[in-house]
CSV table of C-alpha atoms in Angstrom, one decimal:
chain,number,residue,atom,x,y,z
A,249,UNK,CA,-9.6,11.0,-27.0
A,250,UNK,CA,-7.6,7.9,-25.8
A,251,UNK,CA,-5.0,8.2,-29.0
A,252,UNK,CA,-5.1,12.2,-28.1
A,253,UNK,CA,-4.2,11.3,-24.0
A,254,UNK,CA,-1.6,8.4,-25.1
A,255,UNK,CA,0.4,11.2,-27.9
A,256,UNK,CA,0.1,13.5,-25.1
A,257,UNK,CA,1.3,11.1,-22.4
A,258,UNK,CA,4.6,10.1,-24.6
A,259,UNK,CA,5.7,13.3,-25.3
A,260,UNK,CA,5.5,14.1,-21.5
A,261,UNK,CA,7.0,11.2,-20.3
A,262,UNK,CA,10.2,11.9,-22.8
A,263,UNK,CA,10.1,15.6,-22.2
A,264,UNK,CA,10.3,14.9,-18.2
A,265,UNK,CA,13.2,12.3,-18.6
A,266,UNK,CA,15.2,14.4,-20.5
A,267,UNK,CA,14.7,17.1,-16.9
A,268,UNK,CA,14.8,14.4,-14.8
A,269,UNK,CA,18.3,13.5,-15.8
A,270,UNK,CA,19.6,16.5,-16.2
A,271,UNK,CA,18.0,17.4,-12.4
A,272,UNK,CA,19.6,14.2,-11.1
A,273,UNK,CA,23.0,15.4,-12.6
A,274,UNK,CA,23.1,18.7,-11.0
A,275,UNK,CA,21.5,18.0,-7.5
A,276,UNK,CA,22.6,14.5,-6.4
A,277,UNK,CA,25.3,15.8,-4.0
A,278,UNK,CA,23.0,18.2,-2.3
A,279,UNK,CA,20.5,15.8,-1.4
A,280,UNK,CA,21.2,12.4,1.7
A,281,UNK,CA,19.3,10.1,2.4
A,282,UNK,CA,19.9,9.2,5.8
A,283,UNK,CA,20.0,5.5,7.2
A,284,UNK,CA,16.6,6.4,9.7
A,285,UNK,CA,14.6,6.7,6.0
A,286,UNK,CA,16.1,3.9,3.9
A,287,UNK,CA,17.4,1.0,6.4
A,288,UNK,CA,14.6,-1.3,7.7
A,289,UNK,CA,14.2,-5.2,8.4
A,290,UNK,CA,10.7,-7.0,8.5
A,291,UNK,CA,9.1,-7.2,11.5
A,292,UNK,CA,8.8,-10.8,12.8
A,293,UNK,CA,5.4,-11.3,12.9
A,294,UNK,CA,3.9,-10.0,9.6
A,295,UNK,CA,1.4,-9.3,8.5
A,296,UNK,CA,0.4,-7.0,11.2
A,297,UNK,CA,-3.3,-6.2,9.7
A,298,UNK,CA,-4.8,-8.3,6.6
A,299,UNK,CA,-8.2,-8.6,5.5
A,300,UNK,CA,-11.4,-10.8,7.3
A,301,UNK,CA,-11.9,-12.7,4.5
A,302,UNK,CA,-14.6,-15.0,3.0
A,303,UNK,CA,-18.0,-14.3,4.8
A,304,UNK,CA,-17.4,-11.2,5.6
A,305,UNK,CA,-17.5,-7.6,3.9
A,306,UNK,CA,-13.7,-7.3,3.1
A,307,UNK,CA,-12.8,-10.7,2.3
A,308,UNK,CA,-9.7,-8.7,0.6
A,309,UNK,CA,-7.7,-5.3,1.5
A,310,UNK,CA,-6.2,-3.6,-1.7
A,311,UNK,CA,-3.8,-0.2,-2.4
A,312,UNK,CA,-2.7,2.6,0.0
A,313,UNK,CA,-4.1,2.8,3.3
A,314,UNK,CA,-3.4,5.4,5.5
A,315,UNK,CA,-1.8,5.2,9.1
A,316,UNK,CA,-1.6,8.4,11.3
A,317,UNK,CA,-0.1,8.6,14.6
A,318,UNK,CA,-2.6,11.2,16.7
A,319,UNK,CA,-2.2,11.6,20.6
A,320,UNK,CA,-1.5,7.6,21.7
A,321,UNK,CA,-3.5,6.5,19.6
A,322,UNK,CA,-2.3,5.2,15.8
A,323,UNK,CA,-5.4,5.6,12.8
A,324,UNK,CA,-5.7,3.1,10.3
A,325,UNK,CA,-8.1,3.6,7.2
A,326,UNK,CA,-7.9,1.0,4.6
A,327,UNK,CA,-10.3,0.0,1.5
A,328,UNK,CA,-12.0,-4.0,2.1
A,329,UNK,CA,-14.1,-5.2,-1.1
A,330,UNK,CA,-15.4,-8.5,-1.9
A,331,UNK,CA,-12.6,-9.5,-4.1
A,332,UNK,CA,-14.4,-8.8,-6.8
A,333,UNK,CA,-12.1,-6.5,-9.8
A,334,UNK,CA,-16.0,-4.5,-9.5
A,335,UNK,CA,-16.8,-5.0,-6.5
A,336,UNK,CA,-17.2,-1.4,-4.5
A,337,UNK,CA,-14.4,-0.6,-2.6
A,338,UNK,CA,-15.2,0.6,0.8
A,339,UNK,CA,-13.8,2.4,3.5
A,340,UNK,CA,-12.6,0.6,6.9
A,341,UNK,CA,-11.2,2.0,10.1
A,342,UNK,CA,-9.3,0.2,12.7
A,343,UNK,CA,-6.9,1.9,16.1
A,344,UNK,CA,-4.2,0.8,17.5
A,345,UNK,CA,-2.0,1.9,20.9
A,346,UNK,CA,1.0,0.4,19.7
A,347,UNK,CA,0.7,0.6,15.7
A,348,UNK,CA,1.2,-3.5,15.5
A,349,UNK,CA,-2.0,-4.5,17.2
A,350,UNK,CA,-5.3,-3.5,15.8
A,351,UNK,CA,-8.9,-3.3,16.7
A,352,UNK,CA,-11.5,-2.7,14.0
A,353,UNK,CA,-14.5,-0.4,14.7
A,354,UNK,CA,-17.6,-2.0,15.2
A,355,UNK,CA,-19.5,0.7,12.3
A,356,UNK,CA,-17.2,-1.1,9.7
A,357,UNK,CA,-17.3,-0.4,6.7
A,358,UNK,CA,-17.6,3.6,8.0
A,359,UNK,CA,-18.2,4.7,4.7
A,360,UNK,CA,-20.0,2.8,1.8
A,361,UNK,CA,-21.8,5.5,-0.4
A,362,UNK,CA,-19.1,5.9,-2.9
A,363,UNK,CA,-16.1,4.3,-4.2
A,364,UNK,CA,-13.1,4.9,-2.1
A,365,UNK,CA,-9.8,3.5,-2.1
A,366,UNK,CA,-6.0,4.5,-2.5
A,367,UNK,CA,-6.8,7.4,0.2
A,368,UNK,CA,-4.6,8.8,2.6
A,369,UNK,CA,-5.5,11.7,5.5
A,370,UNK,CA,-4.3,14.7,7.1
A,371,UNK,CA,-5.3,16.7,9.8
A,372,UNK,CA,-6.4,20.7,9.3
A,373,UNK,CA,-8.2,23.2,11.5
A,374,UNK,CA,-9.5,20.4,13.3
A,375,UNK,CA,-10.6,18.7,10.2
A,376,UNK,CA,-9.7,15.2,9.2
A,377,UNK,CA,-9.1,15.5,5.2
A,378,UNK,CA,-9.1,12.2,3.0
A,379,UNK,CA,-7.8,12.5,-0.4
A,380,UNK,CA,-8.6,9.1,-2.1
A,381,UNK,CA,-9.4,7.1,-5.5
A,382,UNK,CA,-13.2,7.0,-6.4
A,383,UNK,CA,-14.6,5.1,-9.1
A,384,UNK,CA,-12.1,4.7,-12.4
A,385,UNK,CA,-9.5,6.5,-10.5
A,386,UNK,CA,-10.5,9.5,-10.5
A,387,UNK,CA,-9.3,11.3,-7.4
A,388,UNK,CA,-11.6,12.9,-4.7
A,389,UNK,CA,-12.3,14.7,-1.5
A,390,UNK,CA,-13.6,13.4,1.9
A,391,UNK,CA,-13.8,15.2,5.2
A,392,UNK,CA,-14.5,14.5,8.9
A,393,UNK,CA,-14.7,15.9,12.3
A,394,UNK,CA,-14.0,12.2,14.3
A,395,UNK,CA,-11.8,10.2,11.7
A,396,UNK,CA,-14.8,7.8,11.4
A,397,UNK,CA,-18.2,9.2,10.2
A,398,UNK,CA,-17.0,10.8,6.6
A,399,UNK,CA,-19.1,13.2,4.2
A,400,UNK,CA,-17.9,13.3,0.5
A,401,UNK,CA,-17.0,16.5,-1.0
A,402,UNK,CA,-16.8,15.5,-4.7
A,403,UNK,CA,-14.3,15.1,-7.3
A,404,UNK,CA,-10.7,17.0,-7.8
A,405,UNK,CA,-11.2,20.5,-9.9
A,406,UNK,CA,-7.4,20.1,-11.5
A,407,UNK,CA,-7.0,22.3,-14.4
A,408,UNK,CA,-3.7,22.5,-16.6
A,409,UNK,CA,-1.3,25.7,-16.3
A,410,UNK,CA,-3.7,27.7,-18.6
A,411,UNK,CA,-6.9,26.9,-16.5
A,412,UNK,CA,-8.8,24.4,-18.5
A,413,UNK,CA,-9.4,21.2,-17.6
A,414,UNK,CA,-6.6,18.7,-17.6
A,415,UNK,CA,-7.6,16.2,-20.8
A,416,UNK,CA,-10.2,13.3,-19.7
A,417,UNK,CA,-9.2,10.0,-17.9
A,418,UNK,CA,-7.9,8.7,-14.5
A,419,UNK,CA,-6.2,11.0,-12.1
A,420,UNK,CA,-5.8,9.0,-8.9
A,421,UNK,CA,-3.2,8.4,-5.7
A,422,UNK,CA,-3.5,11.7,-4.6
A,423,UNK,CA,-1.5,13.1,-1.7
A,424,UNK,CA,-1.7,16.9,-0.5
A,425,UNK,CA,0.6,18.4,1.2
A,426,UNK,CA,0.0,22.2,3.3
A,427,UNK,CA,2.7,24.5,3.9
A,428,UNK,CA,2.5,27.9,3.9
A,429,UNK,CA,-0.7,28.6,3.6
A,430,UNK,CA,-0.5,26.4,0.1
A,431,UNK,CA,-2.0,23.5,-0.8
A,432,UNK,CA,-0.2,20.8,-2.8
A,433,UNK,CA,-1.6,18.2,-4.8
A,434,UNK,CA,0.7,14.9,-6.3
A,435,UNK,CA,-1.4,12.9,-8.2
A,436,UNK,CA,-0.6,10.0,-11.6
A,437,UNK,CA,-1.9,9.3,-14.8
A,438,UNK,CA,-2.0,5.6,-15.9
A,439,UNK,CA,1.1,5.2,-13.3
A,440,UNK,CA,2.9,7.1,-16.3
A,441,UNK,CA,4.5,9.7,-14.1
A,442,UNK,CA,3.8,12.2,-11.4
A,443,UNK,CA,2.0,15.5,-11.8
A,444,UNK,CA,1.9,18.3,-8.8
A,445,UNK,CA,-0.9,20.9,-8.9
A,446,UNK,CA,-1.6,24.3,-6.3
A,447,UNK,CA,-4.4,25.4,-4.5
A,448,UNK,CA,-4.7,28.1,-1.8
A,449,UNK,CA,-8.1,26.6,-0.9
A,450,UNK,CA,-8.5,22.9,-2.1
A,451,UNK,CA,-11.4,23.8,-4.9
A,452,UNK,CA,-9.3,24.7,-7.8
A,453,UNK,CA,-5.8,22.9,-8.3
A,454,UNK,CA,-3.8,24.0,-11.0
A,455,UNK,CA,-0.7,21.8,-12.6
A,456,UNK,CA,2.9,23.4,-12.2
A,457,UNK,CA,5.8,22.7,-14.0
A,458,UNK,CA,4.6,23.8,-17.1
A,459,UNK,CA,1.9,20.6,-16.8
A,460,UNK,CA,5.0,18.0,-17.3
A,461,UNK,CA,5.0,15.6,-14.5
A,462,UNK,CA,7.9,16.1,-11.8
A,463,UNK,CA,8.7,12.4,-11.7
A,464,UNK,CA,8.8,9.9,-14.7
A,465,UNK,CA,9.4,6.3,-14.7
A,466,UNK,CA,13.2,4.6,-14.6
A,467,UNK,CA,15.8,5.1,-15.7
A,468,UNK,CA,16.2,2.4,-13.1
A,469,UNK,CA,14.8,-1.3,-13.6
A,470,UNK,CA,12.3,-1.6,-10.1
A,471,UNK,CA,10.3,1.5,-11.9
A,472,UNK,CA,10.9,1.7,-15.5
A,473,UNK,CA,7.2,1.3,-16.2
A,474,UNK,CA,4.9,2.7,-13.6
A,475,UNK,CA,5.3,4.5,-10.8
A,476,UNK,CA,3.1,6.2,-8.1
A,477,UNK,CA,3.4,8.6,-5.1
A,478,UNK,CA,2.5,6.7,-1.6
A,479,UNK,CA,3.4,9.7,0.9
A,480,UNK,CA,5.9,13.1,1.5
A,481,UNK,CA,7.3,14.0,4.5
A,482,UNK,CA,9.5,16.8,5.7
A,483,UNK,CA,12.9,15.7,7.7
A,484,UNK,CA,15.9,17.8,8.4
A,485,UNK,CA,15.0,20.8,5.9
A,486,UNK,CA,14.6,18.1,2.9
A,487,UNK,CA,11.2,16.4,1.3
A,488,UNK,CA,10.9,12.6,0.8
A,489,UNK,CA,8.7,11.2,-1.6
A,490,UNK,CA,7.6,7.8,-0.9
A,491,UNK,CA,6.6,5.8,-4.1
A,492,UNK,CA,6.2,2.1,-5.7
A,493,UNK,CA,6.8,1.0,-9.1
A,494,UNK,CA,7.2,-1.9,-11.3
A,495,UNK,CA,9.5,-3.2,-14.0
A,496,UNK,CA,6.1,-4.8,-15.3
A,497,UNK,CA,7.9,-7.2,-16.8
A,498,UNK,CA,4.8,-9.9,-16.6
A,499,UNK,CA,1.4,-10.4,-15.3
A,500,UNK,CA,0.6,-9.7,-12.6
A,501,UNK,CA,3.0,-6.7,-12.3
A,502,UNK,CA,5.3,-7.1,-8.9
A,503,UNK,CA,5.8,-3.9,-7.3
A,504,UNK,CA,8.6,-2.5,-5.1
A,505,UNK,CA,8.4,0.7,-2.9
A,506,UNK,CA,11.1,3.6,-3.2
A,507,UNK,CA,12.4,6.7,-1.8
A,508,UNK,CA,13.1,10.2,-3.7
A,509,UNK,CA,14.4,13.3,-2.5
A,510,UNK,CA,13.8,16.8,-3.5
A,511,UNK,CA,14.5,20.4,-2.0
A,512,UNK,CA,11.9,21.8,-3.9
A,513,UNK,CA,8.9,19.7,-4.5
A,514,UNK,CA,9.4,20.2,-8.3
A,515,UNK,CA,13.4,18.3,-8.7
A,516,UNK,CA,13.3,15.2,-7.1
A,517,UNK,CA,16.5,12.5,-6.9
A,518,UNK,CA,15.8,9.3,-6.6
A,519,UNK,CA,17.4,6.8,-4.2
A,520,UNK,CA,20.9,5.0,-5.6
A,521,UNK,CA,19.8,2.3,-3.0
A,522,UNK,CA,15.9,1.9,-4.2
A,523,UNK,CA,14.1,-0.4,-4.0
A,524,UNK,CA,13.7,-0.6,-0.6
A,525,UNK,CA,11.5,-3.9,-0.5
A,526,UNK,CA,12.0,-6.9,-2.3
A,527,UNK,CA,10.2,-7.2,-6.2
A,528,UNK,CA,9.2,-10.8,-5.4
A,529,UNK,CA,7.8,-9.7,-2.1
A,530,UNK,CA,5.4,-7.2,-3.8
A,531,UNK,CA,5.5,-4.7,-1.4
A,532,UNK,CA,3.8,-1.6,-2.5
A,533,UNK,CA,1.6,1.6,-0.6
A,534,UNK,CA,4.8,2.1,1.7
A,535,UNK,CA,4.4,4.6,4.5
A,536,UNK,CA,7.1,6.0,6.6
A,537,UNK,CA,5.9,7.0,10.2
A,538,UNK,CA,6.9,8.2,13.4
A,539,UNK,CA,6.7,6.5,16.5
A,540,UNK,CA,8.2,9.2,18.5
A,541,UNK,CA,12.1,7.9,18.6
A,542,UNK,CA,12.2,6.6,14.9
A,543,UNK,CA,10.5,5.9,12.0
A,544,UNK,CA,8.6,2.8,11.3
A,545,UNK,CA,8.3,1.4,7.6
A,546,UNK,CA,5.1,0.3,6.5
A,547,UNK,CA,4.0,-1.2,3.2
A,548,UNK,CA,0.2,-1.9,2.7
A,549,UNK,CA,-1.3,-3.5,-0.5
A,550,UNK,CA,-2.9,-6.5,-0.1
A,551,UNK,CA,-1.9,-6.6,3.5
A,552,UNK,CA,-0.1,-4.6,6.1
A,553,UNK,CA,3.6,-5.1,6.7
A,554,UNK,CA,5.6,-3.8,9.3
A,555,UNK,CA,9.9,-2.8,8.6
A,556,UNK,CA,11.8,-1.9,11.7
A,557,UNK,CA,14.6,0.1,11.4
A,558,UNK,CA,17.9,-2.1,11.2
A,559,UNK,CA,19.6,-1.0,14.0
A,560,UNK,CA,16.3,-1.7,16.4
A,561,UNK,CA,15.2,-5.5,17.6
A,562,UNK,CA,12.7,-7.2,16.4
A,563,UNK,CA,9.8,-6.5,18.9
């Protein structure tokens, strides 16, 4: 199975880099990225949030966490572990007024039953929705009523085109999107490119795009190995993917976080200006958010990092 899933992997990856190409060809001058989405400077007095440490239960923070503005209050979920490369990966919560200052709740870790990291959140119906990494990457569903006290609804159903199963391995950095009455699934494969699946209810997803991912790495340097979706937003009529990636060039792989543009969710451009964060600064997870005038920067592996936009002082 794992020579069937690397044959199948290469032929996708070449198959999508030939459409990619040709897609970046033919669409580059419809698509902008504007200077509020790509221009940012580091806040001052990083990190703004980082792990507890020795003696306590996450002695270190790893991959996406998830930061949602809600009312005037700013959520933070984020995965703390004991260090450990098998240590379980559990779920913390912390809220902020400002989004630079943070207080942790007093029930961490809120959730500790299963594997979760790599998760981010959106709101439904009144329903808080994680979509997040369990155990060997394979993507799942959580759901709660508060943002704090979370029931697990089990693993992803994504099938290919045809309805069977996608092939056996990891599926994980998932991030769902609604709109019009759909549901959107991005999800990776071994960081070997970008697949987008549809649901109308969350319980089936099936692939699109005749199962070919809609993103491959490179042809740039910062991404021409791996690459994974952080976030999509909507602004001014256009989608904007948020990903990292990494030349992998050595051990440990340094990773830089980028922008893409699509008008379609299936054709995406990437940024001429990418990457947006330094590779020796090993800035990954990178969120863009709203803070009701503009939109803050984030970038959250290992610890969280805050990017002002350039034209703003540092607070």
């Amino acid at each position: 199975m794992k020579r069937t899933l690397t044959v199948i992997f290469s032929v996708l990856f070449f198959q999508a880099l030939i459409v990619s190409l040709r897609v970046q060809t033919l669409s580059a001058e419809e698509i902008t990225f504007p200077d509020e989405l790509t221009k940012f400077v580091p806040y001052q007095h990083n990190p703004i949030f980082e792990a507890q440490g020795p003696g306590h239960w996450d002695v270190k923070i790893r991959e996406r966490g998830w930061i949602m503005p809600e009312g005037d209050l700013y959520h933070l979920w984020f995965t703390g572990y004991d260090g450990s490369r098998e240590g379980l990966k559990k779920l913390g919560y912390a809220w902020s007024y400002d989004g630079i200052h943070w207080t942790r709740s007093p029930c961490n870790p809120i959730y500790e039953k299963h594997w979760v990291e790599d998760m981010m959140v959106l709101k439904h119906d009144g329903t808080y929705h994680m979509f997040a990494e369990g155990k060997n990457d394979i993507a799942q569903h959580l759901v709660s009523t508060d943002a704090v006290n979370w029931k697990r609804v089990g693993a992803l159903d994504v099938r290919l085109s045809n309805g069977k199963p996608i092939p056996e391995g990891p599926y994980g950095t998932p991030v769902v999107w609604r709109e019009n009455d759909q549901w959107y699934l991005f999800y990776e494969r071994r960081d070997a490119g970008i697949w987008l699946a549809t649901s109308p209810d969350m319980k089936v997803w099936t692939n699109v795009n005749n199962d070919q991912p809609v993103m491959v790495p490179g042809p740039g340097k910062y991404d021409q190995k791996m690459i994974a979706m952080n976030q999509l937003i909507k602004h001014h009529g256009t989608y904007y993917m948020v990903f990292h990636g990494t030349a992998a060039a050595r051990k440990p792989s340094l990773w830089t976080t980028n922008l893409a543009a699509s008008k379609d969710l299936l054709n995406w451009v990437k940024y001429p200006g990418n990457p947006l964060t330094r590779p020796e600064a090993n800035q990954s997870s990178g969120l863009l958010i709203p803070d009701g005038e503009r939109f803050r920067f984030y970038t959250m592996h290992g610890q969280v990092d805050l990017h002002l936009p350039e034209n703003s002082k540092s607070e």
